[in-house]
Amino acid sequence: KAGVTQTPRYLIKTRGQQVTLSCSPISGHRSVSWYQQTPGQGLQFLFEYFSETQRNKGNFPGRFSGRQFSNSRSEMNVSTLELGDSALYLCASSPQPTSQPQHFGDGTRLSIL
Amino acid sequence: GESVGLHLPTLSVQEGDNSIINCAYSNSASDYFIWYKQESGKGPQFIIDIRSNMDKRQGQRVTVLLNKTVKHLSLQIAATQPGDSAVYFCAEPTAGGTSYGKLTFGQGTILTVHP
């Protein structure tokens, strides 16, 4: 069974631009969560989606948004990029929100110039 | 608690030694804990988990111990191998039991295994 797939793996943007990252969960998994990983703050929760609905949201500004499609694939969008948005963005999936544990993809490395 | 991540604890061991990685958690109501391993350039990989009604759980070469009195978790790796070199994170769900999809991670510990 294929794991969580995140695209693209690497992305370079400039300040002020926007970006969309994609996540395809493990087949049959309907719960998707996003995390931001930086050297300074570690791993921080962004959002959780299930059945196309956002269930939980982390403490990030409104520039960070996400959505989930009917096939469980998810995207996250960051608008008006700032230098501090440079990070590894990780997606994790599980069959349902109450399923344990989450399984992670290898992330998208976003660099802001 | 919140992950801080700026100065990660490090553990350096010789191949074949046993390793113990520690983690303190903040929420006494947490009912489930997870250990992840993250190798360079990859996402976190699930190692082992434990529910709060257990004190100990064993996997292949790994054991997790839970001390709820002092809110402490430890991961023991037996006969550590160079392939075990990675950053190890503990994590706990923090959505009040309604979801395990919102995890709070510890700061991580860098394990280096020398041949």
Coordinates of C-alpha atoms in Angstrom, one line a residue:
Chain A
K1 CA 0.0 0.0 0.0
A2 CA 1.5 3.4 -1.0
G3 CA 2.2 5.8 1.8
V4 CA 1.3 9.4 2.2
T5 CA 2.3 11.3 -0.9
Q6 CA 3.2 15.0 -0.8
T7 CA 3.9 17.2 -3.8
P8 CA 6.0 19.0 -4.6
R9 CA 8.9 17.8 -2.5
Y10 CA 10.8 21.1 -2.8
L11 CA 9.5 24.6 -3.6
I12 CA 11.2 28.0 -3.7
K13 CA 9.1 31.2 -3.6
T14 CA 9.6 34.8 -2.9
R15 CA 8.1 37.0 -0.3
G16 CA 4.5 38.1 -1.1
Q17 CA 3.7 35.1 -3.3
Q18 CA 1.3 32.4 -2.5
V19 CA 1.8 28.6 -2.6
T20 CA -0.4 25.5 -2.6
L21 CA 0.9 22.2 -1.3
S22 CA -0.8 18.9 -2.0
C23 CA -1.2 15.7 0.1
S24 CA -2.6 12.4 -1.0
P25 CA -3.4 10.2 2.0
I26 CA -2.9 6.5 2.3
S27 CA -5.7 4.7 0.4
G28 CA -8.7 4.3 2.6
H29 CA -7.6 7.0 5.0
R30 CA -10.1 9.9 5.3
S31 CA -8.5 11.9 8.1
V32 CA -5.7 14.3 7.1
S33 CA -3.6 16.6 9.2
W34 CA -1.0 19.2 8.4
Y35 CA 2.1 20.2 10.4
Q36 CA 4.8 22.8 10.1
Q37 CA 8.4 21.9 11.1
T38 CA 11.0 24.5 11.7
P39 CA 14.3 24.4 13.6
G40 CA 13.1 27.1 15.9
Q41 CA 9.6 25.9 16.7
G42 CA 9.8 22.2 16.0
L43 CA 6.7 20.4 14.8
Q44 CA 3.5 22.4 15.1
F45 CA 0.0 21.4 14.2
L46 CA -1.7 23.4 11.4
F47 CA -5.1 21.8 10.5
E48 CA -7.0 18.6 10.6
Y49 CA -9.6 17.6 8.0
F50 CA -12.1 14.7 7.8
S51 CA -14.9 14.3 5.3
E52 CA -14.1 17.6 3.7
T53 CA -14.6 19.5 7.0
Q54 CA -12.0 21.2 9.1
R55 CA -12.1 19.6 12.6
N56 CA -9.2 21.4 14.3
K57 CA -7.0 24.4 13.6
G58 CA -3.7 25.3 15.1
N59 CA -2.5 28.7 16.1
F60 CA -1.5 30.1 12.8
P61 CA -2.5 33.3 11.0
G62 CA -5.3 33.4 8.5
R63 CA -2.8 33.4 5.7
F64 CA -2.6 29.6 6.2
S65 CA -5.7 27.8 4.9
G66 CA -6.5 24.3 3.7
R67 CA -9.2 22.1 2.3
Q68 CA -10.0 18.5 1.7
F69 CA -11.7 17.0 -1.4
S70 CA -14.2 14.2 -1.7
N71 CA -11.5 11.7 -2.5
S72 CA -9.7 12.7 0.8
R73 CA -6.9 14.4 -0.9
S74 CA -6.0 17.7 0.8
E75 CA -4.3 20.9 -0.1
M76 CA -3.0 23.7 2.0
N77 CA -2.4 27.3 0.9
V78 CA -0.2 30.0 2.3
S79 CA -0.8 33.5 1.0
T80 CA 1.4 36.6 1.2
L81 CA 4.5 34.5 2.0
E82 CA 6.9 35.7 4.6
L83 CA 10.5 34.6 5.2
G84 CA 9.4 32.9 8.4
D85 CA 7.2 30.6 6.4
S86 CA 10.3 28.7 5.3
A87 CA 9.7 25.2 6.7
L88 CA 9.1 21.6 6.1
Y89 CA 5.3 21.1 5.7
L90 CA 4.2 17.6 6.7
C91 CA 1.0 15.8 6.0
A92 CA -0.3 12.9 8.0
S93 CA -3.2 10.6 7.5
S94 CA -5.3 8.0 9.4
P95 CA -8.5 6.1 8.6
Q96 CA -10.6 8.3 10.9
P97 CA -10.0 11.1 13.4
T98 CA -10.2 8.5 16.2
S99 CA -7.8 6.1 14.6
Q100 CA -4.3 5.7 15.9
P101 CA -1.6 6.5 14.9
Q102 CA -1.2 9.0 12.1
H103 CA 1.2 8.1 9.3
F104 CA 3.3 10.9 7.8
G105 CA 4.5 11.8 4.4
D106 CA 8.1 13.0 3.7
G107 CA 6.9 16.6 3.4
T108 CA 7.3 19.6 1.2
R109 CA 10.4 21.8 1.8
L110 CA 9.3 25.4 1.2
S111 CA 12.0 28.0 1.0
I112 CA 11.2 31.7 0.9
L113 CA 13.7 34.1 -0.7
Chain B
G1 CA 3.4 21.0 25.8
E2 CA 4.5 23.2 23.0
S3 CA 7.5 22.0 21.0
V4 CA 10.4 24.3 21.3
G5 CA 13.0 22.7 19.1
L6 CA 15.8 25.2 19.2
H7 CA 18.3 23.2 21.2
L8 CA 17.5 19.6 20.9
P9 CA 18.9 17.2 23.5
T10 CA 21.5 14.8 22.0
L11 CA 22.3 11.2 22.9
S12 CA 25.4 9.6 21.5
V13 CA 25.9 5.8 21.9
Q14 CA 28.1 3.0 20.6
E15 CA 26.6 0.4 18.4
G16 CA 25.2 -2.5 20.5
D17 CA 24.5 -0.3 23.5
N18 CA 21.0 0.2 24.8
S19 CA 19.6 3.7 24.4
I20 CA 17.0 5.5 26.5
I21 CA 15.3 8.6 25.3
N22 CA 13.1 10.6 27.6
C23 CA 10.1 12.9 27.2
A24 CA 8.0 14.9 29.6
Y25 CA 4.4 15.7 28.7
S26 CA 2.2 18.4 30.1
N27 CA -1.4 17.2 29.8
S28 CA -2.3 14.8 32.7
A29 CA -5.6 14.0 30.8
S30 CA -3.8 12.6 27.8
D31 CA -4.8 9.0 27.1
Y32 CA -2.5 8.1 24.3
F33 CA 1.2 8.7 23.5
I34 CA 3.3 8.0 20.4
W35 CA 6.9 7.8 19.6
Y36 CA 8.1 8.8 16.1
K37 CA 11.5 8.5 14.5
Q38 CA 12.6 11.1 11.9
E39 CA 15.6 10.5 9.6
S40 CA 17.2 13.2 7.7
G41 CA 15.1 14.3 4.7
K42 CA 12.1 12.2 5.7
G43 CA 8.9 12.5 7.6
P44 CA 8.3 11.1 11.1
Q45 CA 7.9 7.4 11.1
F46 CA 5.7 5.6 13.7
I47 CA 7.7 3.5 16.1
I48 CA 5.4 2.5 19.0
D49 CA 2.5 3.8 21.0
I50 CA 1.0 3.3 24.4
R51 CA -2.3 4.0 26.0
S52 CA -2.6 5.6 29.4
N53 CA -4.0 2.5 31.0
M54 CA -0.6 0.8 30.4
D55 CA 2.8 1.3 32.1
K56 CA 4.9 -0.5 29.5
R57 CA 4.7 -1.7 26.0
Q58 CA 7.2 -3.7 24.0
G59 CA 7.9 -3.8 20.3
Q60 CA 10.7 -5.2 18.3
R61 CA 13.9 -3.9 20.1
V62 CA 11.9 -1.0 21.5
T63 CA 10.1 -0.5 24.8
V64 CA 8.0 2.5 25.9
L65 CA 7.5 3.2 29.6
L66 CA 4.9 5.5 30.9
N67 CA 5.0 7.1 34.3
K68 CA 1.8 9.0 34.8
T69 CA 2.7 10.2 38.3
V70 CA 5.5 12.4 37.0
K71 CA 4.1 12.7 33.4
H72 CA 7.1 11.1 31.9
L73 CA 7.6 8.8 28.9
S74 CA 10.7 7.0 27.9
L75 CA 11.7 5.0 24.8
Q76 CA 14.3 2.3 25.2
I77 CA 16.1 0.9 22.2
A78 CA 17.9 -2.4 22.7
A79 CA 21.1 -3.2 20.9
T80 CA 21.2 0.2 19.1
Q81 CA 22.3 0.1 15.5
P82 CA 23.7 2.8 13.2
G83 CA 20.4 2.8 11.3
D84 CA 18.7 4.0 14.5
S85 CA 20.5 7.3 14.2
A86 CA 17.7 9.9 13.9
V87 CA 15.6 12.4 15.7
Y88 CA 13.1 10.9 18.1
F89 CA 9.9 12.7 19.0
C90 CA 7.2 11.9 21.6
A91 CA 3.7 13.1 20.7
E92 CA 0.3 13.3 22.3
P93 CA -3.2 14.1 20.9
T94 CA -4.5 17.4 22.3
A95 CA -8.0 17.6 20.9
G96 CA -9.7 16.5 24.1
G97 CA -10.3 12.9 23.0
T98 CA -12.5 13.9 20.1
S99 CA -9.7 13.3 17.6
Y100 CA -6.2 11.9 17.4
G101 CA -5.4 14.0 14.4
K102 CA -4.1 17.0 16.4
L103 CA -0.8 16.0 17.9
T104 CA 1.5 18.1 20.1
F105 CA 5.1 17.0 19.7
G106 CA 8.0 17.1 22.1
Q107 CA 11.1 19.0 21.1
G108 CA 12.9 15.8 19.9
T109 CA 16.1 14.1 20.8
I110 CA 19.0 13.5 18.4
L111 CA 20.3 10.0 18.7
T112 CA 23.7 9.3 17.1
V113 CA 25.0 5.7 17.0
H114 CA 28.7 5.2 16.4
P115 CA 29.9 2.0 14.8

